[in-house]
Short mmCIF file of C-alpha atoms in Angstrom, two decimals:
data_model
loop_
_atom_site.label_atom_id
_atom_site.label_comp_id
_atom_site.label_asym_id
_atom_site.label_seq_id
_atom_site.Cartn_x
_atom_site.Cartn_y
_atom_site.Cartn_z
CA MET A 1 40.68 28.01 -11.86
CA ARG A 2 38.07 25.11 -12.11
CA THR A 3 34.31 25.65 -11.82
CA LEU A 4 31.88 22.20 -11.33
CA LEU A 5 28.54 23.25 -10.55
CA THR A 6 25.99 20.71 -9.85
CA LEU A 7 22.62 20.08 -7.96
CA THR A 8 23.17 18.06 -5.04
CA ILE A 9 19.98 16.03 -4.99
CA ALA A 10 20.66 14.51 -0.68
CA VAL A 11 19.89 18.12 0.34
CA CYS A 12 18.59 20.04 -2.73
CA GLY A 13 21.71 22.15 -2.74
CA LEU A 14 23.94 23.29 -5.02
CA THR A 15 28.07 22.19 -5.47
CA THR A 16 30.94 24.39 -6.69
CA SER A 17 34.32 23.71 -7.10
CA ALA A 18 36.97 26.28 -7.37
CA ALA A 19 40.76 25.42 -7.44
CA ALA A 20 41.64 23.08 -4.56
CA GLN A 21 37.87 23.85 -2.92
CA THR A 22 34.91 22.77 -3.30
CA VAL A 23 32.11 23.92 -1.71
CA GLU A 24 28.17 22.62 -0.78
CA VAL A 25 25.03 24.90 -0.13
CA SER A 26 22.55 23.52 1.44
CA ALA A 27 18.46 23.94 1.21
CA PRO A 28 17.26 26.38 3.56
CA LEU A 29 16.29 25.15 7.33
CA PHE A 30 12.71 26.04 7.98
CA PRO A 31 11.28 26.78 11.21
CA ARG A 32 7.64 25.50 12.69
CA VAL A 33 6.74 29.26 13.46
CA LEU A 34 3.89 28.22 15.79
CA ASP A 35 6.28 26.70 17.93
CA LEU A 36 8.80 29.46 17.65
CA TYR A 37 7.16 32.54 18.20
CA PRO A 38 6.05 31.84 21.93
CA PHE A 39 10.00 31.92 22.32
CA THR A 40 10.92 35.11 20.69
CA GLY A 41 11.10 38.58 22.23
CA ASP A 42 11.00 39.08 26.16
CA ALA A 43 10.61 35.48 26.11
CA TYR A 44 14.04 34.41 24.07
CA PRO A 45 15.31 32.01 26.26
CA ASP A 46 18.50 32.56 28.26
CA GLY A 47 21.62 30.12 28.20
CA TYR A 48 22.82 28.01 25.20
CA ASP A 49 21.25 24.77 26.45
CA ALA A 50 17.66 26.14 25.77
CA GLN A 51 18.52 28.13 23.02
CA GLU A 52 20.03 24.66 21.82
CA ALA A 53 16.79 23.02 22.50
CA LEU A 54 14.92 25.37 20.72
CA ALA A 55 16.65 25.32 17.51
CA ASP A 56 16.63 21.67 17.71
CA ASP A 57 12.82 21.49 18.47
CA VAL A 58 11.37 23.95 15.61
CA LEU A 59 14.23 23.71 13.05
CA MET A 60 13.26 21.16 9.68
CA THR A 61 15.73 20.13 6.97
CA PHE A 62 14.48 19.87 3.12
CA GLY A 63 15.56 16.17 3.12
CA TRP A 64 13.25 15.12 6.05
CA LEU A 65 10.36 17.83 5.12
CA ARG A 66 10.52 16.29 1.40
CA ASP A 67 10.66 12.63 2.53
CA GLU A 68 7.52 13.29 5.33
CA CYS A 69 5.57 14.99 2.76
CA ALA A 70 5.62 12.24 -0.20
CA ALA A 71 4.58 9.98 2.58
CA ARG A 72 1.95 12.20 3.20
CA GLY A 73 0.67 12.11 -0.43
CA TYR A 74 2.19 15.05 -1.55
CA ASP A 75 3.49 14.81 -5.33
CA VAL A 76 7.28 14.98 -4.09
CA LEU A 77 9.82 13.37 -5.97
CA LEU A 78 12.49 11.22 -3.73
CA ALA A 79 16.41 11.30 -4.49
CA GLY A 80 17.19 8.99 -6.80
CA ASP A 81 20.33 8.42 -9.36
CA ALA A 82 19.41 10.67 -12.06
CA PRO A 83 19.36 14.76 -11.53
CA LEU A 84 16.26 15.83 -11.08
CA THR A 85 15.40 17.88 -14.40
CA PRO A 86 14.28 21.86 -13.96
CA GLU A 87 10.46 20.78 -14.00
CA GLN A 88 10.78 18.29 -11.51
CA ARG A 89 12.78 20.57 -9.40
CA MET A 90 10.34 23.20 -9.89
CA GLU A 91 7.41 21.07 -8.64
CA ASN A 92 9.22 19.60 -5.69
CA TYR A 93 10.06 23.19 -4.51
CA ASN A 94 6.73 24.02 -4.67
CA HIS A 95 5.05 21.01 -2.99
CA VAL A 96 7.74 20.59 -0.16
CA ALA A 97 6.82 24.22 0.58
CA GLU A 98 3.09 24.02 0.60
CA CYS A 99 3.43 20.99 2.61
CA ALA A 100 5.31 22.65 5.18
CA TYR A 101 2.83 25.22 5.48
CA ASP A 102 -0.15 23.21 5.39
CA GLU A 103 1.36 20.20 7.31
CA PHE A 104 3.62 22.04 10.28
CA THR A 105 2.86 26.00 9.88
CA ALA A 106 6.55 26.23 8.69
CA LYS A 107 7.67 29.54 7.13
CA PRO A 108 10.74 30.86 6.13
CA TYR A 109 10.53 33.20 9.08
CA MET A 110 14.02 32.79 11.54
CA VAL A 111 15.35 34.64 14.48
CA PRO A 112 18.60 36.36 13.71
CA GLN A 113 19.45 35.93 17.24
CA LEU A 114 19.02 31.73 17.35
CA VAL A 115 21.28 31.94 14.23
CA ALA A 116 23.85 33.97 16.38
CA ASP A 117 23.68 32.09 19.15
CA VAL A 118 23.55 28.43 17.96
CA ASP A 119 25.44 26.35 15.33
CA VAL A 120 22.38 25.61 13.76
CA CYS A 121 23.89 24.13 10.60
CA ALA A 122 25.76 21.75 12.77
CA LEU A 123 22.92 20.66 15.16
CA LYS A 124 20.52 20.08 11.87
CA LEU A 125 22.73 18.46 8.93
CA GLY A 126 25.62 17.11 11.51
CA ASP A 127 29.76 18.08 11.18
CA GLY A 128 30.89 19.82 9.17
CA TRP A 129 27.90 22.30 8.22
CA ARG A 130 28.39 26.00 8.89
CA LEU A 131 26.28 29.35 8.52
CA PRO A 132 28.24 30.95 5.54
CA THR A 133 30.54 33.59 6.40
CA GLU A 134 30.98 37.20 4.61
CA ALA A 135 34.18 36.00 3.69
CA ASP A 136 32.79 33.06 2.17
CA VAL A 137 30.11 35.13 0.07
CA LEU A 138 32.58 37.96 -0.67
CA GLY A 139 34.60 35.21 -2.58
CA TRP A 140 32.56 32.87 -4.27
CA PRO A 141 33.02 32.43 -7.38
CA ASP A 142 30.46 34.08 -10.15
CA ALA A 143 29.14 30.51 -11.25
CA LEU A 144 27.62 29.80 -7.71
CA PHE A 145 25.51 33.01 -7.52
CA GLU A 146 24.59 32.29 -10.95
CA GLY A 147 23.53 28.42 -10.40
CA VAL A 148 21.41 28.93 -7.51
CA ALA A 149 19.76 31.70 -9.35
CA ASP A 150 19.07 29.17 -12.00
CA VAL A 151 17.47 26.72 -9.87
CA LEU A 152 15.39 28.92 -7.55
CA THR A 153 14.33 31.24 -10.27
CA GLU A 154 12.76 28.03 -12.26
CA THR A 155 10.02 27.68 -9.00
CA ALA A 156 8.42 31.49 -10.24
CA ASP A 157 6.80 29.61 -13.36
CA GLY A 158 5.27 27.05 -10.83
CA THR A 159 1.47 27.42 -10.36
CA SER A 160 1.64 27.85 -6.90
CA GLY A 161 4.48 30.19 -6.32
CA TRP A 162 5.34 28.84 -2.61
CA GLY A 163 8.66 27.93 -3.94
CA THR A 164 9.56 31.37 -5.15
CA PHE A 165 8.34 32.41 -1.41
CA TYR A 166 10.37 30.01 0.66
CA PHE A 167 13.64 29.31 -1.18
CA SER A 168 14.83 33.05 -1.28
CA LEU A 169 18.10 34.06 -2.36
CA LEU A 170 18.72 36.41 0.72
CA VAL A 171 20.60 34.00 3.59
CA TYR A 172 22.12 34.85 7.02
CA VAL A 173 25.70 34.81 7.49
CA THR A 174 28.20 35.45 9.91
CA GLY A 175 29.45 39.03 9.33
CA ALA A 176 33.28 39.94 9.77
CA ASP A 177 32.59 41.35 13.22
CA GLY A 178 30.87 38.34 13.88
CA ASP A 179 27.32 39.72 13.88
CA VAL A 180 24.58 38.02 11.80
CA ARG A 181 23.59 39.97 8.98
CA ILE A 182 22.19 39.22 5.41
CA ALA A 183 23.65 37.86 1.93
CA ASN A 184 21.80 38.71 -1.20
CA LEU A 185 22.60 35.60 -3.62
CA HIS A 186 21.23 37.11 -6.80
CA PRO A 187 23.90 36.99 -9.40
CA ASP A 188 23.38 40.78 -10.51
CA ALA A 189 22.99 41.74 -6.30
CA THR A 190 23.97 45.33 -6.05
CA THR A 191 24.82 44.94 -2.59
CA ARG A 192 26.09 41.77 -1.74
CA VAL A 193 26.47 41.87 2.10
CA PHE A 194 24.59 44.41 4.22
CA ASP A 195 22.93 44.29 8.09
CA LEU A 196 19.33 43.85 9.40
CA PRO A 197 17.00 46.76 8.83
CA ALA A 198 17.44 49.46 11.47
CA GLY A 199 15.55 48.82 14.48
CA THR A 200 15.15 45.17 13.78
CA ASP A 201 15.14 43.34 17.19
CA PRO A 202 17.01 40.10 16.66
CA THR A 203 15.18 38.18 19.13
CA ARG A 204 12.07 38.36 17.30
CA HIS A 205 11.36 36.26 13.78
CA VAL A 206 12.11 38.40 10.62
CA GLU A 207 9.56 38.22 7.78
CA ALA A 208 11.15 40.13 4.86
CA VAL A 209 13.66 43.04 3.97
CA PRO A 210 14.63 45.06 0.91
CA PHE A 211 17.22 43.91 -1.29
CA ASP A 212 18.29 45.33 -4.57
CA ALA A 213 19.52 43.88 -7.45
CA ALA A 214 19.51 44.52 -11.18
CA GLY A 215 15.81 44.07 -12.49
CA ALA A 216 15.07 42.40 -9.39
CA SER A 217 14.92 44.52 -6.59
CA GLY A 218 12.51 44.12 -3.97
CA TRP A 219 11.50 42.32 -0.57
CA ALA A 220 11.90 39.07 0.53
CA PRO A 221 12.69 36.71 3.78
CA PRO A 222 16.10 35.82 4.57
CA VAL A 223 16.38 32.10 5.12
CA VAL A 224 19.16 29.61 6.83
CA ARG A 225 21.31 27.85 4.32
CA CYS A 226 24.14 26.05 5.29
CA VAL A 227 27.43 25.17 3.74
CA ARG A 228 30.16 22.61 3.97
CA GLU A 229 34.04 22.33 2.33
CA LEU A 230 34.51 18.89 0.60
CA PRO A 231 37.33 17.03 -0.49
CA ASP A 232 38.89 17.96 -4.13
CA THR A 233 37.87 15.84 -6.41
CA GLY A 234 40.58 16.97 -9.25
CA ALA A 235 37.60 16.93 -11.69
#
């Protein structure tokens, strides 16, 4: 089995290759919560067209935020030919997250029902992107989880803590039964995939859920990360 793990600068995600399959994992999609909250609970829209329009309106990609925040004067490094160093990645996560909150009132608080009803990954990132499935996560090699954790836990050393909050290791997935579930991408997760907490109203935003991992149990917001399969490069 071949394993390749690199940072994908274009989306600040990760690429891992195992056997003949290469999987790219995106950075989170962040909603502008002041535009999302009025359409939750009893006000959650009926019909796919209205649901898709809501998702398209409120969700922002990391790439768009990175470029927009740089244009607004935040100390954000744009994608270049050379990979960012761990310190540069840490600073980018912190500055983009701070800008997302200050400029757009964006938080990593998503409405699970919107994830279930709309193909948000293809909508915001394009053809080939989709929400990861429970089967995906349970079949991924250890290198992917280790790489995600290595990239994201670097933000814990930042001065602001913004990145640690926004770039969670908990992600939404499509469960084996078709319902939206949560996966823990921490390498030492005690439970890799689990249900939304009992009593959760899926038409309302979820701020944080409990998780267990060796030495890292606590609460964190589940975020929307997307995946796509890429042609094998033979590397």
